[in-house]
Short mmCIF file of C-alpha atoms (C1' of nucleotides) in Angstrom, two decimals:
data_model
loop_
_atom_site.label_atom_id
_atom_site.label_comp_id
_atom_site.label_asym_id
_atom_site.label_seq_id
_atom_site.Cartn_x
_atom_site.Cartn_y
_atom_site.Cartn_z
CA MET A 1 4.28 8.95 -3.92
CA SER A 2 5.93 12.21 -4.56
CA ARG A 3 5.80 13.50 -8.12
CA ALA A 4 8.91 15.54 -7.53
CA PRO A 5 11.85 14.56 -9.72
CA ALA A 6 13.97 12.17 -7.74
CA LYS A 7 16.74 14.22 -6.29
CA GLN A 8 20.22 13.07 -5.62
CA LEU A 9 19.90 10.60 -2.81
CA GLU A 10 23.39 9.21 -2.56
CA PRO A 11 25.71 10.38 0.21
CA ARG A 12 27.75 13.38 -0.76
CA LYS A 13 30.89 12.29 0.97
CA THR A 14 31.99 9.10 2.64
CA PRO A 15 33.49 9.35 6.11
CA VAL A 16 37.15 8.45 6.24
CA GLN A 17 38.09 9.40 9.77
CA THR A 18 36.49 7.90 12.84
CA ARG A 19 35.30 11.31 13.87
CA SER A 20 33.05 11.73 10.88
CA ALA A 21 31.80 8.17 11.02
CA VAL A 22 30.54 8.94 14.49
CA THR A 23 28.99 12.13 13.22
CA VAL A 24 27.11 10.39 10.45
CA HIS A 25 25.76 7.83 12.84
CA ALA A 26 24.74 10.52 15.28
CA ILE A 27 22.88 12.33 12.54
CA ALA A 28 21.00 9.21 11.55
CA GLU A 29 20.07 8.51 15.12
CA ALA A 30 19.03 12.10 15.68
CA THR A 31 16.80 11.89 12.66
CA ILE A 32 14.86 9.08 14.23
CA GLN A 33 14.59 10.86 17.53
CA VAL A 34 13.33 14.05 16.00
CA LEU A 35 10.94 12.04 13.90
CA LEU A 36 9.55 10.42 17.01
CA GLU A 37 9.38 13.52 19.14
CA ARG A 38 8.27 16.15 16.70
CA GLY A 39 6.69 14.23 13.88
CA PRO A 40 7.57 14.24 10.21
CA ASP A 41 6.49 17.76 9.40
CA ARG A 42 8.34 19.25 12.32
CA LEU A 43 11.50 17.55 11.23
CA THR A 44 13.93 20.13 9.92
CA THR A 45 17.52 19.69 8.97
CA THR A 46 18.56 22.30 11.50
CA ARG A 47 16.72 20.50 14.24
CA VAL A 48 18.25 17.18 13.35
CA ALA A 49 21.72 18.69 13.30
CA ALA A 50 21.20 20.34 16.65
CA ARG A 51 19.95 17.11 18.11
CA ALA A 52 22.98 15.31 16.78
CA GLY A 53 25.20 17.95 18.32
CA VAL A 54 26.58 19.22 15.05
CA SER A 55 25.81 22.13 12.81
CA VAL A 56 23.61 22.06 9.75
CA GLY A 57 26.58 22.44 7.51
CA THR A 58 27.98 19.19 8.74
CA LEU A 59 24.77 17.44 7.95
CA TYR A 60 24.89 18.69 4.41
CA GLN A 61 28.39 17.41 4.06
CA TYR A 62 27.15 13.85 4.14
CA PHE A 63 23.59 14.10 2.94
CA PRO A 64 22.93 16.17 -0.18
CA ASN A 65 19.48 17.12 1.01
CA LYS A 66 16.77 16.38 3.50
CA GLN A 67 15.19 13.65 1.42
CA ALA A 68 18.44 11.78 1.19
CA LEU A 69 18.71 11.85 4.94
CA LEU A 70 15.29 10.34 5.42
CA PHE A 71 15.90 7.91 2.62
CA ALA A 72 19.03 6.61 4.25
CA VAL A 73 17.27 5.99 7.53
CA LEU A 74 14.37 4.27 5.83
CA GLU A 75 16.65 2.12 3.73
CA ASP A 76 18.56 0.97 6.74
CA HIS A 77 15.47 -0.05 8.61
CA LEU A 78 13.81 -1.84 5.72
CA GLY A 79 17.03 -3.55 4.89
CA ARG A 80 17.27 -5.03 8.34
CA VAL A 81 13.76 -6.38 8.19
CA ALA A 82 14.26 -7.78 4.72
CA ALA A 83 17.45 -9.47 5.76
CA ALA A 84 15.79 -11.03 8.77
CA VAL A 85 13.01 -12.51 6.68
CA GLU A 86 15.38 -13.70 4.01
CA HIS A 87 17.49 -15.40 6.58
CA ALA A 88 14.52 -17.13 8.14
CA SER A 89 13.31 -18.18 4.73
CA SER A 90 16.48 -19.79 3.56
CA ALA A 91 16.93 -21.46 6.93
CA SER A 92 13.51 -23.04 6.67
CA GLU A 93 13.70 -24.59 3.26
CA GLN A 94 12.60 -28.21 3.02
CA ALA A 95 10.53 -27.80 6.18
CA PRO A 96 6.79 -28.33 6.52
CA LEU A 97 4.55 -25.31 6.13
CA SER A 98 3.85 -24.89 9.80
CA VAL A 99 7.53 -24.55 10.56
CA MET A 100 8.12 -22.15 7.71
CA VAL A 101 5.32 -19.94 8.86
CA GLU A 102 6.45 -19.95 12.42
CA LYS A 103 10.03 -19.07 11.54
CA VAL A 104 9.20 -16.38 9.04
CA VAL A 105 6.46 -14.71 11.02
CA THR A 106 8.59 -14.71 14.13
CA ALA A 107 11.56 -13.27 12.29
CA PHE A 108 9.44 -10.61 10.70
CA ILE A 109 7.72 -9.49 13.86
CA ASP A 110 10.93 -9.57 15.87
CA ALA A 111 12.75 -7.47 13.33
CA LYS A 112 9.97 -4.94 13.29
CA MET A 113 9.56 -4.95 17.04
CA LEU A 114 13.22 -4.57 17.73
CA ARG A 115 12.75 -0.91 17.07
CA ALA A 116 9.03 -0.54 16.90
CA ASP A 117 9.40 3.18 17.42
CA ILE A 118 11.37 3.50 14.22
CA SER A 119 8.93 1.42 12.26
CA LEU A 120 6.09 3.63 13.28
CA ALA A 121 7.93 6.86 12.62
CA LEU A 122 9.03 5.71 9.21
CA TYR A 123 5.60 4.98 7.84
CA ALA A 124 5.12 8.68 7.37
CA VAL A 125 8.54 9.07 5.83
CA ALA A 126 7.95 6.31 3.34
CA ALA A 127 4.87 8.09 2.11
CA GLU A 128 6.52 11.46 1.72
CA LEU A 129 9.51 10.52 -0.28
CA ASP A 130 9.07 7.91 -2.89
CA GLY A 131 9.25 5.11 -0.41
CA ALA A 132 7.14 2.96 -2.67
CA ARG A 133 10.11 2.38 -4.91
CA LEU A 134 12.31 1.42 -2.01
CA VAL A 135 9.67 -0.82 -0.53
CA ALA A 136 9.24 -2.44 -3.91
CA ARG A 137 12.94 -3.05 -4.28
CA LEU A 138 13.52 -4.56 -0.87
CA GLY A 139 10.11 -6.17 -0.91
CA SER A 140 10.70 -8.13 -4.06
CA ARG A 141 14.01 -9.41 -2.77
CA THR A 142 12.16 -10.69 0.26
CA GLN A 143 9.38 -12.01 -1.86
CA ARG A 144 11.77 -14.07 -3.93
CA ALA A 145 13.31 -15.56 -0.83
CA LEU A 146 9.89 -16.46 0.47
CA ALA A 147 8.91 -17.98 -2.83
CA ARG A 148 12.05 -20.09 -2.97
CA MET A 149 11.22 -21.38 0.47
CA LEU A 150 7.62 -22.15 -0.36
CA ASP A 151 8.74 -24.12 -3.37
CA THR A 152 10.56 -26.51 -1.10
CA ALA A 153 7.73 -27.09 1.35
CA SER A 154 7.65 -30.72 2.31
CA ASP A 155 3.88 -30.88 2.68
CA ALA A 156 2.46 -28.53 0.09
CA HIS A 157 2.85 -27.46 -3.49
CA PHE A 158 2.21 -24.02 -4.88
CA GLU A 159 1.13 -23.29 -8.40
CA ASP A 160 2.60 -19.82 -8.29
CA ALA A 161 4.81 -19.45 -5.29
CA ALA A 162 5.88 -15.94 -6.18
CA PHE A 163 2.36 -14.65 -6.14
CA THR A 164 1.53 -16.48 -2.95
CA ALA A 165 4.66 -15.12 -1.34
CA GLY A 166 3.65 -11.63 -2.33
CA MET A 167 0.28 -12.04 -0.70
CA MET A 168 1.82 -13.39 2.44
CA LEU A 169 4.27 -10.55 2.61
CA ALA A 170 1.52 -8.01 2.07
CA ALA A 171 -0.55 -9.57 4.81
CA MET A 172 2.34 -9.52 7.25
CA SER A 173 3.26 -5.95 6.48
CA GLY A 174 -0.31 -4.77 6.50
CA THR A 175 -1.31 -6.34 9.74
CA ILE A 176 1.76 -5.32 11.64
CA ARG A 177 1.24 -1.82 10.45
CA ALA A 178 -2.26 -1.83 11.83
CA VAL A 179 -0.92 -3.07 15.14
CA PHE A 180 1.72 -0.39 15.28
CA GLU A 181 -0.67 2.36 14.46
CA ALA A 182 -3.09 1.13 17.07
CA GLY A 183 -0.34 1.34 19.66
CA VAL A 184 1.70 -1.67 20.64
CA ARG A 185 1.20 -3.28 23.98
CA PRO A 186 3.44 -6.22 24.89
CA LYS A 187 0.61 -8.60 25.62
CA ALA A 188 -1.07 -7.80 22.38
CA VAL A 189 2.12 -8.52 20.50
CA ARG A 190 2.29 -12.09 21.69
CA ARG A 191 -1.25 -12.66 20.69
CA PHE A 192 -0.73 -10.95 17.39
CA ARG A 193 2.20 -13.19 16.64
CA ALA A 194 0.13 -16.29 17.15
CA GLU A 195 -2.75 -14.91 15.18
CA LEU A 196 -0.60 -13.86 12.27
CA GLN A 197 0.77 -17.37 12.13
CA LEU A 198 -2.76 -18.68 12.00
CA MET A 199 -3.52 -16.34 9.17
CA CYS A 200 -0.47 -17.15 7.12
CA GLU A 201 -0.78 -20.84 7.58
CA GLY A 202 -4.49 -20.73 6.91
CA TYR A 203 -3.85 -18.86 3.72
CA LEU A 204 -1.00 -21.03 2.57
CA ARG A 205 -2.94 -24.22 3.12
CA ALA A 206 -5.86 -22.78 1.22
CA ALA A 207 -3.65 -21.56 -1.59
CA ALA A 208 -1.63 -24.73 -1.86
CA ARG A 209 -2.58 -27.64 -3.98
CA PRO A 210 -1.92 -30.49 -1.63
CA ALA A 211 0.02 -33.30 -3.20
CA LYS A 212 -2.15 -35.91 -1.54
CA GLU A 213 -5.85 -35.38 -1.20
CA CYS A 214 -7.99 -32.43 -0.32
CA THR A 215 -8.82 -32.51 3.36
CA GLY A 216 -11.34 -29.75 3.48
CA SER A 217 -12.33 -28.57 6.91
CA GLY A 218 -15.79 -27.46 6.00
CA PRO A 219 -18.14 -26.60 3.19
CA GLY A 220 -17.32 -23.62 1.05
CA LEU A 221 -13.62 -23.51 1.66
CA ALA A 222 -12.12 -23.47 -1.78
CA GLN A 223 -9.24 -25.53 -0.63
CA CYS A 224 -8.80 -27.45 -3.81
CA SER A 225 -9.38 -24.57 -6.14
CA GLN A 226 -6.87 -24.26 -8.88
CA PRO A 227 -5.76 -20.72 -9.51
CA SER A 228 -6.74 -19.80 -13.04
CA ALA A 229 -3.21 -19.86 -14.36
CA ALA A 230 0.27 -18.75 -13.53
CA HIS A 231 0.25 -15.02 -13.95
CA THR A 232 3.15 -12.83 -13.15
CA PRO A 233 3.16 -11.96 -9.52
CA ASP A 234 1.56 -8.75 -8.46
CA GLN A 235 4.34 -7.20 -6.57
CA MET B 1 1.62 10.56 13.05
CA SER B 2 2.15 14.23 13.41
CA ARG B 3 3.07 15.46 16.84
CA ALA B 4 1.78 18.88 16.03
CA PRO B 5 -1.04 19.97 18.32
CA ALA B 6 -4.23 18.97 16.57
CA LYS B 7 -5.38 22.09 14.86
CA GLN B 8 -8.92 23.03 14.27
CA LEU B 9 -10.14 20.60 11.69
CA GLU B 10 -13.81 21.39 11.55
CA PRO B 11 -15.18 23.45 8.69
CA ARG B 12 -15.10 27.12 9.42
CA LYS B 13 -18.40 27.88 7.83
CA THR B 14 -21.16 25.73 6.49
CA PRO B 15 -22.46 26.55 3.04
CA VAL B 16 -25.99 27.88 3.06
CA GLN B 17 -26.42 28.94 -0.52
CA THR B 18 -26.13 26.60 -3.47
CA ARG B 19 -23.32 28.66 -4.84
CA SER B 20 -21.02 27.95 -1.95
CA ALA B 21 -21.97 24.31 -1.78
CA VAL B 22 -20.73 24.00 -5.32
CA THR B 23 -17.58 25.83 -4.36
CA VAL B 24 -16.86 23.53 -1.45
CA HIS B 25 -17.30 20.49 -3.63
CA ALA B 26 -15.09 21.95 -6.30
CA ILE B 27 -12.38 22.58 -3.74
CA ALA B 28 -12.53 19.02 -2.49
CA GLU B 29 -12.36 17.65 -5.99
CA ALA B 30 -9.51 19.96 -6.87
CA THR B 31 -7.63 18.73 -3.85
CA ILE B 32 -7.71 15.21 -5.17
CA GLN B 33 -6.66 16.27 -8.62
CA VAL B 34 -3.73 18.28 -7.37
CA LEU B 35 -2.79 15.42 -5.11
CA LEU B 36 -2.74 13.06 -8.05
CA GLU B 37 -0.95 15.34 -10.45
CA ARG B 38 1.59 17.04 -8.24
CA GLY B 39 1.92 14.78 -5.25
CA PRO B 40 1.40 15.59 -1.59
CA ASP B 41 4.34 17.92 -1.10
CA ARG B 42 3.53 19.96 -4.17
CA LEU B 43 0.01 20.48 -2.93
CA THR B 44 -0.45 24.07 -1.85
CA THR B 45 -3.61 25.83 -0.85
CA THR B 46 -3.10 28.36 -3.61
CA ARG B 47 -2.76 25.64 -6.18
CA VAL B 48 -5.86 23.86 -5.01
CA ALA B 49 -7.85 27.07 -5.06
CA ALA B 50 -6.66 27.90 -8.56
CA ARG B 51 -7.55 24.43 -9.73
CA ALA B 52 -10.99 24.77 -8.23
CA GLY B 53 -11.42 28.08 -9.98
CA VAL B 54 -11.64 30.15 -6.83
CA SER B 55 -9.23 32.26 -4.87
CA VAL B 56 -7.32 31.19 -1.80
CA GLY B 57 -9.43 33.36 0.39
CA THR B 58 -12.50 31.39 -0.55
CA LEU B 59 -10.81 28.17 0.37
CA TYR B 60 -10.02 29.52 3.81
CA GLN B 61 -13.61 30.50 4.27
CA TYR B 62 -14.59 26.86 4.49
CA PHE B 63 -11.45 25.14 5.67
CA PRO B 64 -9.59 26.68 8.58
CA ASN B 65 -6.26 25.41 7.30
CA LYS B 66 -4.58 23.09 4.90
CA GLN B 67 -4.74 20.11 7.22
CA ALA B 68 -8.48 20.44 7.58
CA LEU B 69 -8.83 20.38 3.84
CA LEU B 70 -6.90 17.16 3.50
CA PHE B 71 -8.64 15.73 6.50
CA ALA B 72 -12.04 16.30 4.95
CA VAL B 73 -11.07 14.54 1.76
CA LEU B 74 -9.58 11.63 3.63
CA GLU B 75 -12.60 11.33 5.87
CA ASP B 76 -14.94 11.23 2.95
CA HIS B 77 -13.04 8.48 1.23
CA LEU B 78 -12.58 6.31 4.29
CA GLY B 79 -16.19 6.82 5.21
CA ARG B 80 -17.33 5.42 1.91
CA VAL B 81 -15.21 2.32 2.26
CA ALA B 82 -16.29 1.79 5.85
CA ALA B 83 -19.92 2.13 4.89
CA ALA B 84 -19.53 -0.39 2.10
CA VAL B 85 -18.00 -2.98 4.39
CA GLU B 86 -20.54 -2.36 7.10
CA HIS B 87 -23.34 -2.79 4.65
CA ALA B 88 -21.93 -6.03 3.35
CA SER B 89 -21.42 -7.25 6.89
CA SER B 90 -24.90 -6.63 8.12
CA ALA B 91 -26.32 -8.08 4.92
CA SER B 92 -24.40 -11.30 5.42
CA GLU B 93 -25.32 -12.13 8.98
CA GLN B 94 -26.48 -15.68 9.60
CA ALA B 95 -24.66 -16.82 6.48
CA PRO B 96 -21.88 -19.41 6.31
CA LEU B 97 -18.32 -18.19 6.45
CA SER B 98 -17.63 -18.60 2.78
CA VAL B 99 -20.49 -16.32 1.89
CA MET B 100 -19.49 -13.75 4.47
CA VAL B 101 -15.97 -13.63 3.18
CA GLU B 102 -17.02 -13.35 -0.39
CA LYS B 103 -19.44 -10.51 0.29
CA VAL B 104 -17.15 -8.54 2.53
CA VAL B 105 -14.01 -8.90 0.47
CA THR B 106 -15.86 -7.99 -2.68
CA ALA B 107 -17.44 -4.95 -1.08
CA PHE B 108 -14.13 -3.82 0.29
CA ILE B 109 -12.19 -4.17 -2.91
CA ASP B 110 -14.93 -2.63 -4.99
CA ALA B 111 -15.16 0.36 -2.73
CA LYS B 112 -11.43 0.86 -2.86
CA MET B 113 -11.21 0.28 -6.58
CA LEU B 114 -14.05 2.61 -7.38
CA ARG B 115 -11.56 5.41 -7.07
CA ALA B 116 -8.28 3.65 -6.85
CA ASP B 117 -6.50 6.85 -7.74
CA ILE B 118 -7.84 8.54 -4.65
CA SER B 119 -6.96 5.63 -2.43
CA LEU B 120 -3.40 5.73 -3.56
CA ALA B 121 -3.05 9.48 -3.27
CA LEU B 122 -4.51 9.47 0.20
CA TYR B 123 -2.03 7.05 1.71
CA ALA B 124 0.47 9.85 1.82
CA VAL B 125 -2.06 12.24 3.26
CA ALA B 126 -3.05 9.87 6.00
CA ALA B 127 0.54 9.68 7.11
CA GLU B 128 1.12 13.40 7.16
CA LEU B 129 -1.79 14.52 9.19
CA ASP B 130 -2.85 12.35 12.04
CA GLY B 131 -4.65 9.94 9.83
CA ALA B 132 -4.09 7.20 12.34
CA ARG B 133 -6.77 8.64 14.54
CA LEU B 134 -9.22 8.83 11.71
CA VAL B 135 -8.38 5.37 10.52
CA ALA B 136 -8.84 4.12 14.06
CA ARG B 137 -12.19 5.78 14.38
CA LEU B 138 -13.66 4.55 11.13
CA GLY B 139 -11.79 1.29 11.40
CA SER B 140 -13.28 0.35 14.72
CA ARG B 141 -16.77 1.05 13.45
CA THR B 142 -16.08 -1.34 10.62
CA GLN B 143 -14.47 -3.79 12.95
CA ARG B 144 -17.54 -3.91 15.13
CA ALA B 145 -19.75 -4.55 12.15
CA LEU B 146 -17.49 -7.36 11.04
CA ALA B 147 -17.43 -8.85 14.52
CA ARG B 148 -21.20 -8.76 14.77
CA MET B 149 -21.38 -10.61 11.50
CA LEU B 150 -18.82 -13.22 12.52
CA ASP B 151 -20.78 -13.89 15.68
CA THR B 152 -23.71 -15.03 13.61
CA ALA B 153 -21.78 -17.35 11.31
CA SER B 154 -23.80 -20.47 10.73
CA ASP B 155 -20.82 -22.77 10.49
CA ALA B 156 -18.22 -21.40 12.86
CA HIS B 157 -17.81 -19.93 16.30
CA PHE B 158 -15.27 -17.36 17.36
CA GLU B 159 -13.86 -17.00 20.81
CA ASP B 160 -13.12 -13.34 20.33
CA ALA B 161 -14.82 -12.11 17.23
CA ALA B 162 -13.67 -8.52 17.73
CA PHE B 163 -10.04 -9.48 17.65
CA THR B 164 -10.51 -11.77 14.70
CA ALA B 165 -12.38 -9.05 12.85
CA GLY B 166 -9.52 -6.66 13.52
CA MET B 167 -7.02 -9.07 12.06
CA MET B 168 -9.15 -9.62 9.01
CA LEU B 169 -9.57 -5.91 8.48
CA ALA B 170 -5.87 -5.35 8.86
CA ALA B 171 -5.14 -8.06 6.34
CA MET B 172 -7.55 -6.63 3.83
CA SER B 173 -6.27 -3.09 4.22
CA GLY B 174 -2.67 -4.16 4.18
CA THR B 175 -2.83 -6.34 1.14
CA ILE B 176 -4.84 -3.93 -0.94
CA ARG B 177 -2.38 -1.24 -0.08
CA ALA B 178 0.44 -3.38 -1.38
CA VAL B 179 -1.48 -3.96 -4.58
CA PHE B 180 -2.15 -0.27 -5.05
CA GLU B 181 1.40 0.70 -4.43
CA ALA B 182 2.64 -1.93 -6.84
CA GLY B 183 0.39 -0.47 -9.49
CA VAL B 184 -3.02 -1.89 -10.26
CA ARG B 185 -3.62 -3.84 -13.39
CA PRO B 186 -7.16 -5.07 -14.08
CA LYS B 187 -6.20 -8.70 -14.49
CA ALA B 188 -4.27 -8.66 -11.26
CA VAL B 189 -7.24 -7.24 -9.43
CA ARG B 190 -9.43 -10.19 -10.27
CA ARG B 191 -6.81 -12.56 -9.10
CA PHE B 192 -6.16 -10.55 -6.01
CA ARG B 193 -9.80 -10.62 -5.13
CA ALA B 194 -9.88 -14.39 -5.27
CA GLU B 195 -6.66 -14.70 -3.35
CA LEU B 196 -7.76 -12.34 -0.62
CA GLN B 197 -10.86 -14.43 -0.19
CA LEU B 198 -8.69 -17.47 0.19
CA MET B 199 -6.67 -15.71 2.79
CA CYS B 200 -9.58 -14.44 4.81
CA GLU B 201 -11.42 -17.69 4.74
CA GLY B 202 -8.30 -19.63 5.51
CA TYR B 203 -7.67 -17.43 8.48
CA LEU B 204 -11.19 -17.46 9.76
CA ARG B 205 -11.41 -21.23 9.60
CA ALA B 206 -8.13 -21.51 11.43
CA ALA B 207 -9.17 -18.98 14.04
CA ALA B 208 -12.62 -20.41 14.57
CA ARG B 209 -13.36 -23.06 17.09
CA PRO B 210 -15.54 -25.40 15.08
CA ALA B 211 -18.70 -26.37 16.91
CA LYS B 212 -18.39 -29.96 15.73
CA GLU B 213 -15.02 -31.63 15.60
CA CYS B 214 -11.61 -30.54 14.50
CA THR B 215 -11.09 -31.46 10.90
CA GLY B 216 -7.48 -30.59 10.54
CA SER B 217 -6.09 -30.52 7.06
CA GLY B 218 -2.57 -31.42 7.98
CA PRO B 219 -0.07 -31.64 10.77
CA GLY B 220 0.93 -28.46 12.46
CA LEU B 221 -2.09 -26.38 11.64
CA ALA B 222 -3.24 -25.16 15.00
CA GLN B 223 -6.81 -25.41 13.99
CA CYS B 224 -8.13 -26.37 17.36
CA SER B 225 -5.95 -24.10 19.36
CA GLN B 226 -7.72 -22.14 21.98
CA PRO B 227 -6.60 -18.57 22.19
CA SER B 228 -5.23 -18.01 25.67
CA ALA B 229 -8.17 -15.96 26.82
CA ALA B 230 -10.47 -13.22 25.72
CA HIS B 231 -8.35 -10.14 25.70
CA THR B 232 -9.53 -6.81 24.56
CA PRO B 233 -9.18 -6.48 20.84
CA ASP B 234 -6.06 -4.92 19.52
CA GLN B 235 -7.48 -2.22 17.41
"C1'" DG C 1 -35.60 49.32 -3.65
"C1'" DC C 2 -32.89 48.68 0.43
"C1'" DA C 3 -30.40 46.45 4.01
"C1'" DT C 4 -28.16 42.61 5.55
"C1'" DT C 5 -25.95 38.53 5.16
"C1'" DC C 6 -23.36 35.46 2.30
"C1'" DG C 7 -19.72 34.72 -0.79
"C1'" DA C 8 -15.43 35.82 -3.21
"C1'" DT C 9 -11.07 38.27 -4.03
"C1'" DG C 10 -5.87 38.30 -3.97
"C1'" DA C 11 -1.99 41.13 -2.59
"C1'" DA C 12 0.86 41.12 1.25
"C1'" DG C 13 2.38 39.78 5.89
"C1'" DC C 14 4.77 36.55 8.17
"C1'" DA C 15 6.97 32.40 9.25
"C1'" DT C 16 9.48 28.45 8.20
"C1'" DC C 17 13.22 26.18 6.59
"C1'" DC C 18 16.34 24.22 3.01
"C1'" DT C 19 20.82 24.96 1.45
"C1'" DT C 20 25.27 27.31 0.67
"C1'" DC C 21 29.82 29.04 1.48
"C1'" DA C 22 33.66 31.47 3.33
"C1'" DG C 23 36.33 30.71 6.83
"C1'" DG C 24 37.71 28.25 11.09
"C1'" DT C 25 39.40 23.78 13.75
"C1'" DT C 26 41.12 19.07 14.13
"C1'" DT C 27 43.55 15.09 12.56
"C1'" DG C 28 47.21 12.26 10.92
"C1'" DG C 29 51.16 11.49 8.50
"C1'" DA C 30 55.94 13.12 6.95
"C1'" DT D 1 56.94 20.39 14.08
"C1'" DC D 2 54.41 21.35 10.02
"C1'" DC D 3 51.15 20.82 6.36
"C1'" DA D 4 47.46 19.15 3.71
"C1'" DA D 5 43.35 16.99 3.94
"C1'" DA D 6 39.41 16.10 6.49
"C1'" DC D 7 36.10 18.05 9.16
"C1'" DC D 8 33.13 21.49 11.20
"C1'" DT D 9 30.71 26.05 11.81
"C1'" DG D 10 26.51 28.99 11.52
"C1'" DA D 11 24.97 33.31 9.69
"C1'" DA D 12 22.64 34.61 5.62
"C1'" DG D 13 20.52 33.92 1.05
"C1'" DG D 14 16.65 32.69 -1.11
"C1'" DA D 15 12.50 30.32 -1.94
"C1'" DT D 16 8.20 28.60 -0.73
"C1'" DG D 17 3.85 28.74 1.03
"C1'" DC D 18 0.24 29.26 4.73
"C1'" DT D 19 -2.98 32.52 6.24
"C1'" DT D 20 -5.21 37.07 6.87
"C1'" DC D 21 -8.00 41.07 5.96
"C1'" DA D 22 -9.82 45.00 3.83
"C1'" DT D 23 -12.79 45.29 0.09
"C1'" DC D 24 -15.93 44.26 -3.52
"C1'" DG D 25 -19.86 41.55 -5.73
"C1'" DA D 26 -24.06 38.63 -5.29
"C1'" DA D 27 -28.18 36.91 -3.11
"C1'" DT D 28 -32.06 37.02 0.00
"C1'" DG D 29 -35.64 38.86 2.89
"C1'" DC D 30 -38.70 42.84 3.75
#
DNA sequence: GCATTCGATGAAGCATCCTTCAGGTTTGGA
DNA sequence: TCCAAACCTGAAGGATGCTTCATCGAATGC
């Protein structure tokens, strides 16, 4: 989102001793804590360093600037989620749609929920630095994995699995975001999980061109519609 | 998102002469332009004022601080979208699901697309100030309108229309956000519109408890599942 | 024409905070 | 034990940018 020229985001120095490895981890963890307690605009490098129990100078030894620090934390979190979904996807190939949806949705929500606090705090971060690029990068990896899975569905066929996967991913990300921002309560999460499965499966069945016949469940549902053509996916 | 104590966000002074009304509008418009051209972290009050052709002092005569300025712009935009969806909802009561979905999705996308540039620029703003509260406020208004509409569907019945409406809203917001952030191309928008309708209708049919019988379209689709109970909605 | 309110100005105060660097401490191997 | 590399320190430089206020210009009512 930021128009600022992308600064150096790579780590300045790689830890070689155990001591510094601990330090780097402490800094990353402190970043999240400060983010949660003070909010994104009250997050200063000095504060993060203090929280981590080191001095600012140390922080700058491993992260060239503040953006790089936030970027690293964001990357780590998104990477975990992406990996979880990819794993669930590849493990569910050849399965029927309902199983795929259940596995993927569960994996996605669990990965996000594992550290719901971080997820929430990072939404603001993603907007400030050019998180869009990072989201795009990790997102498209995930999207490809999802598409590969969809292509192997035992009970459905997709004209353009990549596009469909993109929509599904967007729906999952979007809805979970809404849930986070509304405040997560444990009960609600269980219900949300079930409902998101309904949504994904409902969408996939509607988007699929069933190999057999069209078993519409009511008038108006464009269940047999053929997408105009195979465009390039939108994500 | 911000933990900062909510500052005064209300306008400091209401324009009484035409002159100042023009000024206020110019400032708001300039805010958007600066946001688009320089990005959120390069947006300064001085820059906005200069762009609007006034001095900083003037800006502070109508907006108590920078946050209030951004807040006003965000509120205006979200308000327009909310109004569009509400209008489409109330205009589609008593209709079948497919019509409802078509009207609402179209209204939503059109409202967002009308000034796609603003939508995109404001995602960052919403994260920085406590946009969550604003989104919640306007969102729940919209959600209620959607729920009212769903309750009158001629061909479906919902156990908990409020919850279902929340999910649908989240899906719409989430997916359109993904599209915006991926970069909008006109062709893709048309396709996205159709696909989002598929998704919403697919979800609603899956979430509804059909009055007649359960016409499942395949194994595994929990089309007749009864949500555990009527909880309070999640948004 | 005058007084009062409204509107606009912009230099300067003030605060925040990112980042550096010169010099200290710790570690691990020789 | 000693040394070189790794690691850490934190005060200070330097830049940015929000916000105020004393002052001037414009409009409106009488």
